[in-house]
Amino acid sequence: MLEQRKQAHIFGRLIKTTNKQLTIEPMSPLEPHELRQLGKDAGGAVEFIVHDPRKITVEQRRKCYAMLRDIDAWTGNFNPELTKYDRKADFCGSLGIEWFSLSNCEIETARLFIDYLIGFCLQNDIPFATRTMDAIQGDYALSYYGLKYRQCAICRQHADIAHIQSVGMGNNRRTMSHIGRYVMPLCRGHHMEQHRIGIETFMKKYQVKGVRVDQAIAEMLRLGDWHVSGDEQ
């Protein structure tokens, strides 16, 4: 029986090209087992896929496989293909969409799947590896689901709701309307840092995305006069 080889997805940036040579820099440090496998394959054939800009991007695939790897470890499957199948089946079923491939799906499908994976991980408190957090840092869904599940968009510690714009003196945040304001989930430490270094420097440093409050988000987070319907405001 032929030995089944474990497939690894390694992502990199194309640094230099000639008609005879490609120079590629890994997007994140390679794991020891990846280095060993590459060493065994030195001099062998390697496949490179030229990206179609209308399809899933390399960055999107990197995010997907990073989170699927973490989910696989958390579930104890230790079977990446089974874990990928389970998550894709749940995603497709929840949205009522057709099966897709992470090698050539549409860019919007990939975006929605990334949002789904982030939400799944935060809902189930699945820890992210450092390389995973590096890949998804600054993703809007990390802020949105961080607000929903009260996890800091930077470190995933317990988070409070931080306002990007100051509420202002004389306003009562418990009774005022938050519609149209921007908020983000920050732990106590990062919230204090935000005030210490200033919001512009903070946002640039961490690339965190603010979430604009609409009626649905106000109700979800019970912000201010959330109980008042949009028609009554």
Short mmCIF file of C-alpha atoms in Angstrom, two decimals:
data_model
loop_
_atom_site.label_atom_id
_atom_site.label_comp_id
_atom_site.label_asym_id
_atom_site.label_seq_id
_atom_site.Cartn_x
_atom_site.Cartn_y
_atom_site.Cartn_z
CA MET A 1 0.00 0.00 0.00
CA LEU A 2 1.31 3.44 -0.88
CA GLU A 3 2.01 5.71 2.07
CA GLN A 4 -0.35 8.69 2.19
CA ARG A 5 1.63 11.90 2.46
CA LYS A 6 0.30 14.77 4.52
CA GLN A 7 -0.35 17.80 2.37
CA ALA A 8 0.81 21.20 3.59
CA HIS A 9 -0.34 24.56 2.30
CA ILE A 10 2.49 27.08 2.39
CA PHE A 11 1.84 30.67 1.40
CA GLY A 12 4.43 33.14 0.20
CA ARG A 13 5.13 36.36 -1.66
CA LEU A 14 6.71 36.33 -5.09
CA ILE A 15 9.86 38.46 -4.72
CA LYS A 16 11.62 38.02 -8.06
CA THR A 17 10.95 36.34 -11.40
CA THR A 18 13.06 35.46 -14.41
CA ASN A 19 12.30 33.09 -17.24
CA LYS A 20 14.25 30.39 -15.38
CA GLN A 21 13.86 31.12 -11.67
CA LEU A 22 11.28 32.22 -9.07
CA THR A 23 12.22 33.65 -5.67
CA ILE A 24 9.50 33.22 -3.04
CA GLU A 25 9.45 34.48 0.56
CA PRO A 26 7.16 32.64 3.04
CA MET A 27 4.43 34.86 4.52
CA SER A 28 5.09 33.37 7.95
CA PRO A 29 7.95 31.32 9.44
CA LEU A 30 7.86 27.69 8.32
CA GLU A 31 7.20 24.98 10.88
CA PRO A 32 9.93 22.36 11.44
CA HIS A 33 7.92 19.63 9.71
CA GLU A 34 7.40 21.90 6.70
CA LEU A 35 11.13 22.57 6.46
CA ARG A 36 11.86 18.84 6.67
CA GLN A 37 9.35 18.06 3.94
CA LEU A 38 10.72 20.77 1.66
CA GLY A 39 14.21 19.42 2.26
CA LYS A 40 13.11 15.95 1.18
CA ASP A 41 11.49 17.39 -1.94
CA ALA A 42 14.48 19.56 -2.92
CA GLY A 43 15.06 19.19 -6.64
CA GLY A 44 11.64 17.65 -7.21
CA ALA A 45 8.67 19.04 -9.14
CA VAL A 46 6.62 21.83 -7.51
CA GLU A 47 3.30 23.22 -8.69
CA PHE A 48 2.62 26.97 -8.71
CA ILE A 49 -0.84 28.34 -9.40
CA VAL A 50 -1.08 31.75 -11.07
CA HIS A 51 -3.85 33.61 -9.30
CA ASP A 52 -6.99 34.69 -11.14
CA PRO A 53 -7.96 38.07 -9.59
CA ARG A 54 -11.65 37.21 -9.92
CA LYS A 55 -11.20 34.16 -7.73
CA ILE A 56 -10.15 33.54 -4.14
CA THR A 57 -6.93 35.36 -3.29
CA VAL A 58 -3.79 33.88 -1.76
CA GLU A 59 -4.40 35.92 1.40
CA GLN A 60 -7.93 34.54 1.69
CA ARG A 61 -6.74 30.96 1.29
CA ARG A 62 -4.06 31.60 3.87
CA LYS A 63 -6.68 32.78 6.37
CA CYS A 64 -8.97 29.82 5.67
CA TYR A 65 -6.30 27.16 6.07
CA ALA A 66 -4.85 28.80 9.18
CA MET A 67 -8.22 28.74 10.95
CA LEU A 68 -9.09 25.26 9.68
CA ARG A 69 -5.78 24.03 11.09
CA ASP A 70 -6.66 25.50 14.50
CA ILE A 71 -10.19 24.08 14.37
CA ASP A 72 -8.79 20.66 13.46
CA ALA A 73 -6.51 20.68 16.51
CA TRP A 74 -9.33 21.90 18.78
CA THR A 75 -11.78 19.22 17.64
CA GLY A 76 -9.18 16.51 17.96
CA ASN A 77 -9.89 15.28 14.44
CA PHE A 78 -6.25 15.50 13.37
CA ASN A 79 -7.67 15.06 9.89
CA PRO A 80 -7.53 18.40 8.05
CA GLU A 81 -9.61 17.20 5.11
CA LEU A 82 -12.41 15.96 7.38
CA THR A 83 -12.38 19.21 9.33
CA LYS A 84 -12.49 21.23 6.11
CA TYR A 85 -15.40 19.11 4.84
CA ASP A 86 -17.37 19.55 8.09
CA ARG A 87 -16.95 23.33 8.17
CA LYS A 88 -17.76 23.75 4.47
CA ALA A 89 -20.85 21.55 4.85
CA ASP A 90 -22.11 23.60 7.79
CA PHE A 91 -21.35 26.87 5.98
CA CYS A 92 -23.08 25.83 2.75
CA GLY A 93 -26.06 24.46 4.65
CA SER A 94 -26.49 27.60 6.74
CA LEU A 95 -26.47 29.87 3.67
CA GLY A 96 -28.13 27.48 1.26
CA ILE A 97 -25.32 27.76 -1.29
CA GLU A 98 -23.65 25.20 -3.55
CA TRP A 99 -20.47 23.32 -2.65
CA PHE A 100 -17.27 25.19 -3.46
CA SER A 101 -13.53 24.66 -3.64
CA LEU A 102 -10.95 26.74 -1.81
CA SER A 103 -8.72 26.46 -4.86
CA ASN A 104 -10.95 28.43 -7.25
CA CYS A 105 -14.12 29.71 -5.57
CA GLU A 106 -15.34 33.26 -6.11
CA ILE A 107 -13.74 35.95 -4.00
CA GLU A 108 -17.06 36.79 -2.30
CA THR A 109 -17.64 33.17 -1.31
CA ALA A 110 -14.18 33.11 0.22
CA ARG A 111 -14.91 36.33 2.14
CA LEU A 112 -18.13 34.91 3.55
CA PHE A 113 -16.39 31.65 4.51
CA ILE A 114 -13.66 33.57 6.34
CA ASP A 115 -16.32 35.51 8.24
CA TYR A 116 -18.03 32.21 9.10
CA LEU A 117 -14.78 30.64 10.35
CA ILE A 118 -13.96 33.64 12.52
CA GLY A 119 -17.44 33.58 14.01
CA PHE A 120 -17.24 29.82 14.61
CA CYS A 121 -13.89 30.13 16.37
CA LEU A 122 -14.95 33.00 18.61
CA GLN A 123 -18.31 31.43 19.44
CA ASN A 124 -16.60 28.20 20.52
CA ASP A 125 -13.57 29.93 22.09
CA ILE A 126 -11.18 28.08 19.79
CA PRO A 127 -7.64 29.41 20.34
CA PHE A 128 -5.75 30.90 17.41
CA ALA A 129 -2.13 30.07 16.74
CA THR A 130 0.14 33.10 16.43
CA ARG A 131 0.36 32.75 12.65
CA THR A 132 -3.45 32.60 12.46
CA MET A 133 -3.89 35.80 14.45
CA ASP A 134 -1.27 37.46 12.27
CA ALA A 135 -3.21 36.40 9.16
CA ILE A 136 -6.62 37.68 10.25
CA GLN A 137 -5.56 40.68 12.35
CA GLY A 138 -7.57 43.70 11.25
CA ASP A 139 -10.34 41.64 9.64
CA TYR A 140 -13.75 43.30 10.08
CA ALA A 141 -15.34 40.01 11.20
CA LEU A 142 -12.87 39.81 14.08
CA SER A 143 -14.30 43.08 15.42
CA TYR A 144 -17.92 42.17 14.69
CA TYR A 145 -17.83 38.75 16.33
CA GLY A 146 -15.53 40.11 19.03
CA LEU A 147 -18.35 42.48 19.97
CA LYS A 148 -20.92 39.69 19.83
CA TYR A 149 -18.89 37.26 21.94
CA ARG A 150 -17.04 39.89 24.01
CA GLN A 151 -13.52 39.05 22.86
CA CYS A 152 -10.82 41.63 22.23
CA ALA A 153 -10.13 42.14 18.52
CA ILE A 154 -6.40 42.17 19.27
CA CYS A 155 -5.71 39.54 21.94
CA ARG A 156 -9.09 37.77 22.42
CA GLN A 157 -9.20 38.41 26.14
CA HIS A 158 -12.56 39.40 27.65
CA ALA A 159 -13.57 42.68 26.03
CA ASP A 160 -15.64 45.74 26.74
CA ILE A 161 -17.29 47.87 24.07
CA ALA A 162 -14.96 50.75 23.20
CA HIS A 163 -16.17 53.82 21.31
CA ILE A 164 -13.98 55.09 18.50
CA GLN A 165 -15.46 58.57 18.82
CA SER A 166 -15.80 60.11 22.25
CA VAL A 167 -19.34 59.96 23.57
CA GLY A 168 -18.98 63.55 24.72
CA MET A 169 -19.68 65.35 27.95
CA GLY A 170 -23.31 65.59 28.97
CA ASN A 171 -24.33 62.46 27.09
CA ASN A 172 -25.52 59.36 28.93
CA ARG A 173 -24.31 56.32 26.97
CA ARG A 174 -26.98 54.20 28.68
CA THR A 175 -29.87 56.18 27.24
CA MET A 176 -28.47 57.92 24.14
CA SER A 177 -28.77 56.56 20.61
CA HIS A 178 -25.64 54.83 19.34
CA ILE A 179 -26.87 54.50 15.77
CA GLY A 180 -24.19 55.67 13.35
CA ARG A 181 -21.38 55.54 15.92
CA TYR A 182 -18.40 53.19 15.60
CA VAL A 183 -17.41 50.72 18.30
CA MET A 184 -14.87 47.92 18.74
CA PRO A 185 -14.18 45.16 21.30
CA LEU A 186 -11.13 45.84 23.47
CA CYS A 187 -9.84 44.24 26.65
CA ARG A 188 -9.07 46.53 29.56
CA GLY A 189 -5.37 46.71 28.69
CA HIS A 190 -5.86 47.60 25.03
CA HIS A 191 -8.68 50.00 25.91
CA MET A 192 -6.30 51.87 28.23
CA GLU A 193 -3.64 51.88 25.50
CA GLN A 194 -6.16 53.36 23.08
CA HIS A 195 -6.71 56.33 25.40
CA ARG A 196 -2.99 56.62 26.17
CA ILE A 197 -1.66 56.81 22.59
CA GLY A 198 -4.70 58.25 20.85
CA ILE A 199 -7.28 56.63 18.60
CA GLU A 200 -5.56 57.36 15.26
CA THR A 201 -2.22 55.91 16.36
CA PHE A 202 -3.97 52.95 17.96
CA MET A 203 -6.03 52.10 14.87
CA LYS A 204 -2.98 52.35 12.64
CA LYS A 205 -0.87 50.22 14.98
CA TYR A 206 -3.31 47.30 15.19
CA GLN A 207 -5.28 47.77 11.94
CA VAL A 208 -8.43 47.11 13.96
CA LYS A 209 -11.72 47.83 12.17
CA GLY A 210 -14.52 49.72 13.86
CA VAL A 211 -18.08 48.44 13.51
CA ARG A 212 -20.76 50.96 12.59
CA VAL A 213 -23.76 50.58 14.86
CA ASP A 214 -27.09 50.06 13.15
CA GLN A 215 -30.37 49.09 14.80
CA ALA A 216 -29.62 45.36 14.67
CA ILE A 217 -26.18 45.81 16.28
CA ALA A 218 -27.59 48.19 18.89
CA GLU A 219 -30.13 45.54 19.84
CA MET A 220 -27.53 42.75 19.80
CA LEU A 221 -25.22 44.71 22.11
CA ARG A 222 -28.06 46.44 24.04
CA LEU A 223 -26.47 49.81 23.43
CA GLY A 224 -28.16 52.93 24.74
CA ASP A 225 -31.80 53.16 23.67
CA TRP A 226 -31.56 49.85 21.75
CA HIS A 227 -35.15 49.01 22.68
CA VAL A 228 -36.43 51.91 20.59
CA SER A 229 -37.21 50.78 17.05
CA GLY A 230 -35.59 52.44 14.06
CA ASP A 231 -38.97 53.88 13.05
CA GLU A 232 -39.33 55.64 16.37
CA GLN A 233 -35.93 57.31 16.35
#
